[in-house]
């Protein structure tokens, strides 16, 4: 029964002291929510670092979570709207995450196809390489390849 309590002092992490007599299901929910929380914090940190790298490189500030198709809920991780350049940091590439599995992969294909029809240049990088000089250089090249905005050169 997944709702039964663990014996007093038992922990499933091999060493750390867990809350005693915690229901198994609740225990797993706690562990799962801790993992989700840690992943979200890592993603937020990567985004902040990337925005800092862009500023240090003299690039315009991108719009995070930019909706590009009003009739859909689609968003780009980062977008430079004046140039129609977007950057997607794809997670789970090596861990069989959602974006590389069946239905989500097909949905991403539709999203990127619609972006192309609307004139967007969509750059895709592994989330682990978001905060690298290579990604900043990729963005710089994409921005330079698009029509100049009124704000000048990059």
mmCIF file of C-alpha atoms in Angstrom:
data_model
loop_
_atom_site.group_PDB
_atom_site.id
_atom_site.type_symbol
_atom_site.label_atom_id
_atom_site.label_comp_id
_atom_site.label_asym_id
_atom_site.label_seq_id
_atom_site.Cartn_x
_atom_site.Cartn_y
_atom_site.Cartn_z
ATOM 1 C CA UNK A 1 0.000 0.000 0.000
ATOM 2 C CA UNK A 2 1.592 3.271 -1.135
ATOM 3 C CA UNK A 3 -0.063 5.200 1.706
ATOM 4 C CA UNK A 4 1.506 3.142 4.493
ATOM 5 C CA UNK A 5 4.114 4.770 6.675
ATOM 6 C CA UNK A 6 7.803 3.989 6.559
ATOM 7 C CA UNK A 7 9.161 2.509 9.787
ATOM 8 C CA UNK A 8 10.606 5.047 12.219
ATOM 9 C CA UNK A 9 14.102 6.116 11.191
ATOM 10 C CA UNK A 10 13.917 4.568 7.726
ATOM 11 C CA UNK A 11 15.083 6.692 4.862
ATOM 12 C CA UNK A 12 15.164 5.825 1.192
ATOM 13 C CA UNK A 13 18.111 8.074 0.351
ATOM 14 C CA UNK A 14 20.736 5.926 2.036
ATOM 15 C CA UNK A 15 21.967 8.043 4.902
ATOM 16 C CA UNK A 16 20.166 11.349 5.348
ATOM 17 C CA UNK A 17 17.612 11.616 8.122
ATOM 18 C CA UNK A 18 14.152 11.977 6.648
ATOM 19 C CA UNK A 19 10.966 12.981 8.445
ATOM 20 C CA UNK A 20 9.939 10.041 10.562
ATOM 21 C CA UNK A 21 6.729 8.142 9.840
ATOM 22 C CA UNK A 22 6.111 10.002 6.620
ATOM 23 C CA UNK A 23 3.662 8.353 4.200
ATOM 24 C CA UNK A 24 5.454 6.769 1.258
ATOM 25 C CA UNK A 25 3.400 8.560 -1.355
ATOM 26 C CA UNK A 26 3.922 11.879 0.390
ATOM 27 C CA UNK A 27 7.628 11.076 0.731
ATOM 28 C CA UNK A 28 7.951 10.476 -3.006
ATOM 29 C CA UNK A 29 5.968 13.600 -3.755
ATOM 30 C CA UNK A 30 8.345 15.538 -1.515
ATOM 31 C CA UNK A 31 11.398 14.119 -3.274
ATOM 32 C CA UNK A 32 9.872 14.772 -6.682
ATOM 33 C CA UNK A 33 8.882 18.322 -5.770
ATOM 34 C CA UNK A 34 12.400 18.929 -4.417
ATOM 35 C CA UNK A 35 13.839 17.770 -7.753
ATOM 36 C CA UNK A 36 11.423 19.994 -9.674
ATOM 37 C CA UNK A 37 12.249 22.944 -7.427
ATOM 38 C CA UNK A 38 15.993 22.370 -7.916
ATOM 39 C CA UNK A 39 15.540 22.114 -11.699
ATOM 40 C CA UNK A 40 13.532 25.341 -11.784
ATOM 41 C CA UNK A 41 16.151 27.145 -9.705
ATOM 42 C CA UNK A 42 18.871 25.895 -12.067
ATOM 43 C CA UNK A 43 16.869 27.115 -15.066
ATOM 44 C CA UNK A 44 16.285 30.522 -13.453
ATOM 45 C CA UNK A 45 19.964 30.817 -12.635
ATOM 46 C CA UNK A 46 20.956 29.919 -16.211
ATOM 47 C CA UNK A 47 18.547 32.545 -17.539
ATOM 48 C CA UNK A 48 19.969 35.261 -15.249
ATOM 49 C CA UNK A 49 23.520 34.345 -16.208
ATOM 50 C CA UNK A 50 22.627 34.367 -19.910
ATOM 51 C CA UNK A 51 21.051 37.829 -19.625
ATOM 52 C CA UNK A 52 24.213 39.048 -17.883
ATOM 53 C CA UNK A 53 26.412 37.533 -20.609
ATOM 54 C CA UNK A 54 24.336 39.298 -23.275
ATOM 55 C CA UNK A 55 24.713 42.632 -21.489
ATOM 56 C CA UNK A 56 28.476 42.126 -21.041
ATOM 57 C CA UNK A 57 28.793 41.264 -24.744
ATOM 58 C CA UNK A 58 26.977 44.467 -25.728
ATOM 59 C CA UNK A 59 23.973 42.629 -27.152
ATOM 60 C CA UNK A 60 20.491 44.049 -26.809
ATOM 61 C CA UNK A 61 18.488 42.643 -23.919
ATOM 62 C CA UNK A 62 16.289 39.778 -25.109
ATOM 63 C CA UNK A 63 12.694 39.329 -24.023
ATOM 64 C CA UNK A 64 12.456 36.175 -21.900
ATOM 65 C CA UNK A 65 9.431 33.917 -22.449
ATOM 66 C CA UNK A 66 8.327 35.888 -25.507
ATOM 67 C CA UNK A 67 4.958 34.913 -27.006
ATOM 68 C CA UNK A 68 5.307 35.053 -30.764
ATOM 69 C CA UNK A 69 2.035 33.600 -32.058
ATOM 70 C CA UNK A 70 -0.952 35.391 -30.468
ATOM 71 C CA UNK A 71 -3.388 32.603 -31.316
ATOM 72 C CA UNK A 72 -1.214 30.027 -29.532
ATOM 73 C CA UNK A 73 0.474 29.833 -26.139
ATOM 74 C CA UNK A 74 3.875 29.306 -27.762
ATOM 75 C CA UNK A 75 6.805 31.144 -26.260
ATOM 76 C CA UNK A 76 10.483 31.458 -27.065
ATOM 77 C CA UNK A 77 12.931 31.155 -24.187
ATOM 78 C CA UNK A 78 14.549 34.411 -25.387
ATOM 79 C CA UNK A 79 13.686 36.698 -28.285
ATOM 80 C CA UNK A 80 15.089 39.806 -29.885
ATOM 81 C CA UNK A 81 11.788 40.948 -31.333
ATOM 82 C CA UNK A 82 13.107 43.851 -33.427
ATOM 83 C CA UNK A 83 15.240 41.381 -35.396
ATOM 84 C CA UNK A 84 12.924 38.367 -35.116
ATOM 85 C CA UNK A 85 15.713 36.260 -33.640
ATOM 86 C CA UNK A 86 14.791 33.700 -30.995
ATOM 87 C CA UNK A 87 16.806 31.364 -28.818
ATOM 88 C CA UNK A 88 15.493 28.089 -27.449
ATOM 89 C CA UNK A 89 17.481 26.258 -24.766
ATOM 90 C CA UNK A 90 16.427 22.638 -25.159
ATOM 91 C CA UNK A 91 16.590 20.597 -21.969
ATOM 92 C CA UNK A 92 16.550 16.859 -21.452
ATOM 93 C CA UNK A 93 18.587 16.079 -24.546
ATOM 94 C CA UNK A 94 20.654 13.413 -22.772
ATOM 95 C CA UNK A 95 18.046 12.324 -20.233
ATOM 96 C CA UNK A 96 15.140 11.543 -22.574
ATOM 97 C CA UNK A 97 13.319 14.703 -21.496
ATOM 98 C CA UNK A 98 9.929 15.763 -22.840
ATOM 99 C CA UNK A 99 11.280 17.768 -25.787
ATOM 100 C CA UNK A 100 12.964 14.726 -27.313
ATOM 101 C CA UNK A 101 10.042 12.329 -26.974
ATOM 102 C CA UNK A 102 7.160 11.673 -29.354
ATOM 103 C CA UNK A 103 4.254 14.072 -28.865
ATOM 104 C CA UNK A 104 6.317 16.944 -27.477
ATOM 105 C CA UNK A 105 8.853 16.629 -30.282
ATOM 106 C CA UNK A 106 6.041 16.786 -32.852
ATOM 107 C CA UNK A 107 4.536 19.825 -31.083
ATOM 108 C CA UNK A 108 7.939 21.555 -31.164
ATOM 109 C CA UNK A 109 8.159 20.875 -34.912
ATOM 110 C CA UNK A 110 4.830 22.674 -35.404
ATOM 111 C CA UNK A 111 6.013 25.558 -33.203
ATOM 112 C CA UNK A 112 9.285 26.000 -35.109
ATOM 113 C CA UNK A 113 7.549 25.687 -38.484
ATOM 114 C CA UNK A 114 5.078 28.422 -37.534
ATOM 115 C CA UNK A 115 7.945 30.590 -36.318
ATOM 116 C CA UNK A 116 9.691 30.185 -39.687
ATOM 117 C CA UNK A 117 6.488 31.087 -41.556
ATOM 118 C CA UNK A 118 6.246 34.235 -39.411
ATOM 119 C CA UNK A 119 9.825 35.169 -40.348
ATOM 120 C CA UNK A 120 11.663 34.170 -37.160
ATOM 121 C CA UNK A 121 15.242 32.913 -37.058
ATOM 122 C CA UNK A 122 15.133 30.308 -34.267
ATOM 123 C CA UNK A 123 18.419 29.221 -32.720
ATOM 124 C CA UNK A 124 18.385 26.019 -30.685
ATOM 125 C CA UNK A 125 21.004 25.095 -28.113
ATOM 126 C CA UNK A 126 21.345 22.454 -25.414
ATOM 127 C CA UNK A 127 20.328 24.038 -22.088
ATOM 128 C CA UNK A 128 23.731 23.138 -20.660
ATOM 129 C CA UNK A 129 25.447 25.305 -23.293
ATOM 130 C CA UNK A 130 23.185 28.342 -22.845
ATOM 131 C CA UNK A 131 25.714 30.251 -20.728
ATOM 132 C CA UNK A 132 28.713 29.873 -23.007
ATOM 133 C CA UNK A 133 30.689 32.161 -25.279
ATOM 134 C CA UNK A 134 29.683 29.916 -28.196
ATOM 135 C CA UNK A 135 25.980 30.667 -27.624
ATOM 136 C CA UNK A 136 26.618 34.409 -27.266
ATOM 137 C CA UNK A 137 28.612 34.303 -30.527
ATOM 138 C CA UNK A 138 25.798 32.390 -32.235
ATOM 139 C CA UNK A 139 23.274 35.027 -31.138
ATOM 140 C CA UNK A 140 25.584 37.853 -32.238
ATOM 141 C CA UNK A 141 25.928 36.270 -35.695
ATOM 142 C CA UNK A 142 22.170 35.790 -36.016
ATOM 143 C CA UNK A 143 21.430 39.368 -34.975
ATOM 144 C CA UNK A 144 24.044 40.658 -37.440
ATOM 145 C CA UNK A 145 22.489 38.617 -40.272
ATOM 146 C CA UNK A 146 19.039 40.167 -39.789
ATOM 147 C CA UNK A 147 17.927 43.599 -41.050
ATOM 148 C CA UNK A 148 19.315 46.458 -38.990
ATOM 149 C CA UNK A 149 17.036 48.011 -36.420
ATOM 150 C CA UNK A 150 16.917 51.711 -35.579
ATOM 151 C CA UNK A 151 19.082 51.127 -32.505
ATOM 152 C CA UNK A 152 22.359 50.642 -34.429
ATOM 153 C CA UNK A 153 24.987 47.932 -34.751
ATOM 154 C CA UNK A 154 25.772 44.955 -32.508
#
